[in-house]
CSV table of C-alpha atoms in Angstrom, one decimal:
chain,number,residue,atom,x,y,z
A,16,UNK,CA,0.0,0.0,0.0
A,17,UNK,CA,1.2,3.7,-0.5
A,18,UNK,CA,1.5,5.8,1.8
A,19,UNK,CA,2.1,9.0,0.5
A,20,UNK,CA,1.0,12.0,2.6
A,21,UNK,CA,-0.3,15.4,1.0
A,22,UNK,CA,3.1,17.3,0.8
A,23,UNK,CA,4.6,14.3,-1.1
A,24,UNK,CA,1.9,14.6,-4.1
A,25,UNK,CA,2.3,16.8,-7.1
A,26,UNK,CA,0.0,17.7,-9.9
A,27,UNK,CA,0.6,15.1,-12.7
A,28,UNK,CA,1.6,11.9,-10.4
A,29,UNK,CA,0.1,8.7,-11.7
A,30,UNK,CA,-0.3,5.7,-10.1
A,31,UNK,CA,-2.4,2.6,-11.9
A,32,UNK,CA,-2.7,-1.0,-11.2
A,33,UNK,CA,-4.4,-3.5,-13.1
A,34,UNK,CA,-7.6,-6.4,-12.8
A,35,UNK,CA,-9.2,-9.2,-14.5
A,36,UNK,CA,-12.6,-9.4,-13.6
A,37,UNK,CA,-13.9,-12.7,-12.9
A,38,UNK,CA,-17.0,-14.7,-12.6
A,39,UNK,CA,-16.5,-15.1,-8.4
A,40,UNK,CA,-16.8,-11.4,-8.8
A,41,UNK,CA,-19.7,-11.1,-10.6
A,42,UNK,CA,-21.7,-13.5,-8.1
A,43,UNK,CA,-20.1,-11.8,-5.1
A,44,UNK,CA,-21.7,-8.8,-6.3
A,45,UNK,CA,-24.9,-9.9,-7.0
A,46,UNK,CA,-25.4,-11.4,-3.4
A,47,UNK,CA,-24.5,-7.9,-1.8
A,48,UNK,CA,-26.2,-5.8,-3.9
A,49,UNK,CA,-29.2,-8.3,-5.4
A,50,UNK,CA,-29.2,-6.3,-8.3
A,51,UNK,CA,-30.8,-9.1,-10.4
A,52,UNK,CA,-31.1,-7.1,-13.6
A,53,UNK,CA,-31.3,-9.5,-16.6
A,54,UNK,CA,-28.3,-7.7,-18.1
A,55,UNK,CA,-25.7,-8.4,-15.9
A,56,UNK,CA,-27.3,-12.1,-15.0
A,57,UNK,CA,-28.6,-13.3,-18.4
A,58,UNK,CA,-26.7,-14.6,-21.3
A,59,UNK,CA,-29.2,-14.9,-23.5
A,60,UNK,CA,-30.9,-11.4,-22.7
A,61,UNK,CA,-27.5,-9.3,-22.7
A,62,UNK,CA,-26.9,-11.4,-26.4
A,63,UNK,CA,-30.6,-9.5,-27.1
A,64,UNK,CA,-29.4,-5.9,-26.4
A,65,UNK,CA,-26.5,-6.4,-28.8
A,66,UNK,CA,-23.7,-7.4,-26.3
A,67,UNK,CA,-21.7,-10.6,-26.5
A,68,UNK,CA,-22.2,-11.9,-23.1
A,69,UNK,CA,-23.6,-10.6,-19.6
A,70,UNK,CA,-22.4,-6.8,-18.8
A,71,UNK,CA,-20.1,-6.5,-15.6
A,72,UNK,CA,-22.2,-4.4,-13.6
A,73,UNK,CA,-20.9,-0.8,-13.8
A,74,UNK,CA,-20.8,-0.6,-9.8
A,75,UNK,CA,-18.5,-3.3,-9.7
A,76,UNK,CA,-16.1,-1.9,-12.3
A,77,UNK,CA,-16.2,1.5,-10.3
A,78,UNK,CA,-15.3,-0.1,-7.0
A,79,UNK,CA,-12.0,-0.5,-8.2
A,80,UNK,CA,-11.7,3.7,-7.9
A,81,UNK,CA,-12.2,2.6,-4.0
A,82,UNK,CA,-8.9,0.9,-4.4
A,83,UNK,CA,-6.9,3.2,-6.5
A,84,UNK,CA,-7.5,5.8,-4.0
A,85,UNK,CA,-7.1,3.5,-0.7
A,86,UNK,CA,-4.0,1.5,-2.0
A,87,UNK,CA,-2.2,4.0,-4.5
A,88,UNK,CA,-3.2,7.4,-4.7
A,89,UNK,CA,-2.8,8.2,-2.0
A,90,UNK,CA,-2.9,4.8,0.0
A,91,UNK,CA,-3.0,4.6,3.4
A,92,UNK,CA,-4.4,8.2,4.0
A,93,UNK,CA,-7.2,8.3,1.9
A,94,UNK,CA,-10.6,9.8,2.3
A,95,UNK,CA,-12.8,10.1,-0.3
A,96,UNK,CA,-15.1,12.7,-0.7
A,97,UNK,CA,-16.9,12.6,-3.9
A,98,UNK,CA,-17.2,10.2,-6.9
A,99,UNK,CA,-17.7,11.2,-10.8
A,100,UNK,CA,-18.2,8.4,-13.1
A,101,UNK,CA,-19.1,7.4,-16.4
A,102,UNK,CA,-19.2,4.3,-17.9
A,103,UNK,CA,-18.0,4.8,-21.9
A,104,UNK,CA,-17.7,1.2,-22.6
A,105,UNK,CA,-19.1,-2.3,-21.5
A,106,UNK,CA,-17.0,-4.1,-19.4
A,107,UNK,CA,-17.3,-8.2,-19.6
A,108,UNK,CA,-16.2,-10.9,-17.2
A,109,UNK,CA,-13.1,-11.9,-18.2
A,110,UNK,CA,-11.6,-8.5,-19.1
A,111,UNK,CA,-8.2,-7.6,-18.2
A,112,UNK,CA,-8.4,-3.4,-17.0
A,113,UNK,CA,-5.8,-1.3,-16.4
A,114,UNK,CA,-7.0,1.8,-14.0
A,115,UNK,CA,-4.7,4.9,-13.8
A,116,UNK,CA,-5.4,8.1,-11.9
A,117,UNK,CA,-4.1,11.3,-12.0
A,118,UNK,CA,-3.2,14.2,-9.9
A,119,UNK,CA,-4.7,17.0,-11.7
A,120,UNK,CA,-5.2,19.6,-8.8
A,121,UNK,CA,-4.4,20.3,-5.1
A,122,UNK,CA,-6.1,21.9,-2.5
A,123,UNK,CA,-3.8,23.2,0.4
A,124,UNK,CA,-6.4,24.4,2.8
A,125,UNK,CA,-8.3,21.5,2.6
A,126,UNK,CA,-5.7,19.1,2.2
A,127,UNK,CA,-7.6,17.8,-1.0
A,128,UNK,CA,-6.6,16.3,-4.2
A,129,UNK,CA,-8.7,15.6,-7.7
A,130,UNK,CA,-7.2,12.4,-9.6
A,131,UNK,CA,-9.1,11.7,-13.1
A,132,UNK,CA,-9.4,7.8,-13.4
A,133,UNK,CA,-9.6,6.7,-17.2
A,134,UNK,CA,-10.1,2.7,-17.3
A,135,UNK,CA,-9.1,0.8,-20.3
A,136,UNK,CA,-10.0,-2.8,-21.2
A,137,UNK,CA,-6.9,-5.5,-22.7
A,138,UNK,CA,-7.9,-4.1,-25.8
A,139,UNK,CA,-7.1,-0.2,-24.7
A,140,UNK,CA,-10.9,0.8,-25.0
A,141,UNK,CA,-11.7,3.2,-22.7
A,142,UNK,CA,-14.4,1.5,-20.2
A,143,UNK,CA,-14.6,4.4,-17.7
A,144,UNK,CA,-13.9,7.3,-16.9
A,145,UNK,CA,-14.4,9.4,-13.4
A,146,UNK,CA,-13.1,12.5,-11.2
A,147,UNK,CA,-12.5,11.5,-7.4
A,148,UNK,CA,-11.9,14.6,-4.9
A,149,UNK,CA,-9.8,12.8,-2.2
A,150,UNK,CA,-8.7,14.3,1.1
A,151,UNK,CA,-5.0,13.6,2.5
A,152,UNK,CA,-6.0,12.9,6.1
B,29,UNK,CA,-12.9,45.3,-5.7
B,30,UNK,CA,-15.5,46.8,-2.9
B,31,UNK,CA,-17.5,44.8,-0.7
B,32,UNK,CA,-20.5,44.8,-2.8
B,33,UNK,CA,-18.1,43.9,-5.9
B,34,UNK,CA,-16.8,40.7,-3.8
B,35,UNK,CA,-20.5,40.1,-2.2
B,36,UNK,CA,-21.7,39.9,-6.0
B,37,UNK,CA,-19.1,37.5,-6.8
B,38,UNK,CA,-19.8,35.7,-4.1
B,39,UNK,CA,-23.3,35.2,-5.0
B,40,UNK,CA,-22.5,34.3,-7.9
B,41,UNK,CA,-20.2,31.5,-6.5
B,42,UNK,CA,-23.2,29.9,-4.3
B,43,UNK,CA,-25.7,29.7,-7.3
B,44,UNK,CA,-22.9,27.8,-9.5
B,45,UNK,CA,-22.1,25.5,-6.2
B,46,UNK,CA,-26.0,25.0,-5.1
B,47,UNK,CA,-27.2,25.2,-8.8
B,48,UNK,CA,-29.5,27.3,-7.7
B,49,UNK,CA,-29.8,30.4,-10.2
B,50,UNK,CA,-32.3,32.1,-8.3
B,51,UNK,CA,-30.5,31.8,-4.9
B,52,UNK,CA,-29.8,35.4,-3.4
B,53,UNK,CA,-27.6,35.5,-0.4
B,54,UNK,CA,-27.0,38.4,2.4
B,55,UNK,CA,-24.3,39.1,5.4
B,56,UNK,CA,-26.1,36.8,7.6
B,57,UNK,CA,-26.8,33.8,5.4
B,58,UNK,CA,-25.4,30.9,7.8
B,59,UNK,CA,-25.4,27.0,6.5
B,60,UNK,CA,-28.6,26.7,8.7
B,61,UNK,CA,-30.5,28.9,5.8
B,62,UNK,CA,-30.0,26.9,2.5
B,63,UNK,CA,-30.3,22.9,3.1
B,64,UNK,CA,-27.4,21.8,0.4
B,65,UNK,CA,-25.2,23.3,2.7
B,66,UNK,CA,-23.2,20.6,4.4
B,67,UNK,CA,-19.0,20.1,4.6
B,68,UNK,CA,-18.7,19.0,1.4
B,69,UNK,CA,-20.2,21.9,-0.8
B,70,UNK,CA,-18.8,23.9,1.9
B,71,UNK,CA,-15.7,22.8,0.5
B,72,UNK,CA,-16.9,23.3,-2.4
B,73,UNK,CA,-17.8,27.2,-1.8
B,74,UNK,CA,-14.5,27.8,-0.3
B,75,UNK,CA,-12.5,26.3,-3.0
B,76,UNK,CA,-14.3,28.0,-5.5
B,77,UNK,CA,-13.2,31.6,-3.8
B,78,UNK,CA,-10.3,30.7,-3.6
B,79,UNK,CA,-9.7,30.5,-7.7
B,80,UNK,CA,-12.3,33.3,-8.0
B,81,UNK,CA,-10.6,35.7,-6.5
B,82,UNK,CA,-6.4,34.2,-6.6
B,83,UNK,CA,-6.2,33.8,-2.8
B,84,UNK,CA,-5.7,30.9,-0.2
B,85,UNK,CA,-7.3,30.7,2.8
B,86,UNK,CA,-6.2,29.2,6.1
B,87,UNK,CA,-8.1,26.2,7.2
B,88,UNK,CA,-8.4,27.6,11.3
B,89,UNK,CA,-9.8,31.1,9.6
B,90,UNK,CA,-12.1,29.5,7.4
B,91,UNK,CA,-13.4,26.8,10.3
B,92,UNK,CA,-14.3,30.2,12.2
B,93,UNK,CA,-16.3,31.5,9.2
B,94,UNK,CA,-20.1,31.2,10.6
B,95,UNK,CA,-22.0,33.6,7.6
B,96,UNK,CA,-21.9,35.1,4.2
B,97,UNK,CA,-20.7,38.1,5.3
B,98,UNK,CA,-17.9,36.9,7.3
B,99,UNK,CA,-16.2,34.9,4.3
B,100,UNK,CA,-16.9,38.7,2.5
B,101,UNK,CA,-15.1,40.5,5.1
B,102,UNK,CA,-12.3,37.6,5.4
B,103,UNK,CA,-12.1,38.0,1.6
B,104,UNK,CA,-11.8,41.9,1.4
B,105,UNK,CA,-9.4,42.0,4.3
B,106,UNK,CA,-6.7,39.5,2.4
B,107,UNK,CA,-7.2,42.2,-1.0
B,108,UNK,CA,-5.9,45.0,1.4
């Protein structure tokens, strides 16, 4: 885990790690949530609406934000105060992503930093895309 | 800038934050007067001034801040 404390961060540091969602994922989800929405559960429906299997649910793809900002930017002494998202790009199990934040501004009263998070897939097709304002506690 | 100049500016700062467009603030406009208002937009509002008008604030002299017209007259003091 980082640990990198507000002085320590500049505008323009990137940190990133990478994920394959799996299967165990997708049904770990779906008993916490119980979003049992045919596209994320059905083969046969998601096939319907034009995709090529179930749809990883867009929650579960943004959860990995939790852990860029609580493991690597910035670690340890995170505290997140908002979440942006958007989801540009279906995300299926199986999928290899790469999620990278960046510093893009600092706050020093509040001890605050904005990171944009741009998610790719194996095939560098942008999946996500968000804005996180994290404090430095 | 005068006070009215920065109370304007101001104003216009808490209708962007509260996306509120018809939102009219005075000197004694406290968080207890528009519900939105919680630590987060206060951040928010404070941050915003900050780039509005090219100044930092200090975290103990903004956690003293308890209306509108306080921030004003902690904003015109830092322009003398």
């Amino acid at each position: 885990m980082n640990e990198y404390t507000y002085d320590r961060i500049e505008v323009g540091m990137k940190e990133g790690f990478s994920v394959r969602i799996t299967e165990e994922e997708m049904t770990k989800f779906l008993e916490i949530t119980k979003d049992v929405n045919p596209l994320h559960n059905d083969e046969d429906y998601a096939r319907s609406k034009g995709h090529k299997k179930r749809v990883v649910f867009g929650m579960l793809t943004a959860a990995y934000l939790s852990t860029l900002a609580g493991v690597y930017l910035p670690g340890k002494y995170s505290l997140i105060h908002s979440v942006k998202t958007k989801f540009s790009g279906a995300v299926y199990v199986g999928d290899e992503l790469r999620i990278e934040g960046t510093v893009v501004e600092k706050n020093d009263t509040f001890k605050i930093i904005i990171v944009k998070v741009v998610m790719v897939n194996q095939n560098q097709e942008k999946v996500c895309k968000a804005e996180m304002q994290i404090g430095v506690i | 800038m005068t006070r009215e100049e920065i109370m304007d500016k101001v104003n216009e700062i808490f209708r962007e934050v509260f996306d509120d467009d018809s939102l009219v603030i005075t000197d004694s406009t406290n968080s207890e007067d528009i519900e939105d208002w919680d630590s987060l937009e206060h951040i928010s509002l404070i941050i915003s001034m900050e780039k509005e008008f090219d100044m930092k604030f200090d975290i103990k002299e903004v956690n003293k801040l308890e209306n509108v017209g306080q921030m004003v007259d902690m904003i015109k003091s830092k322009m003398e």
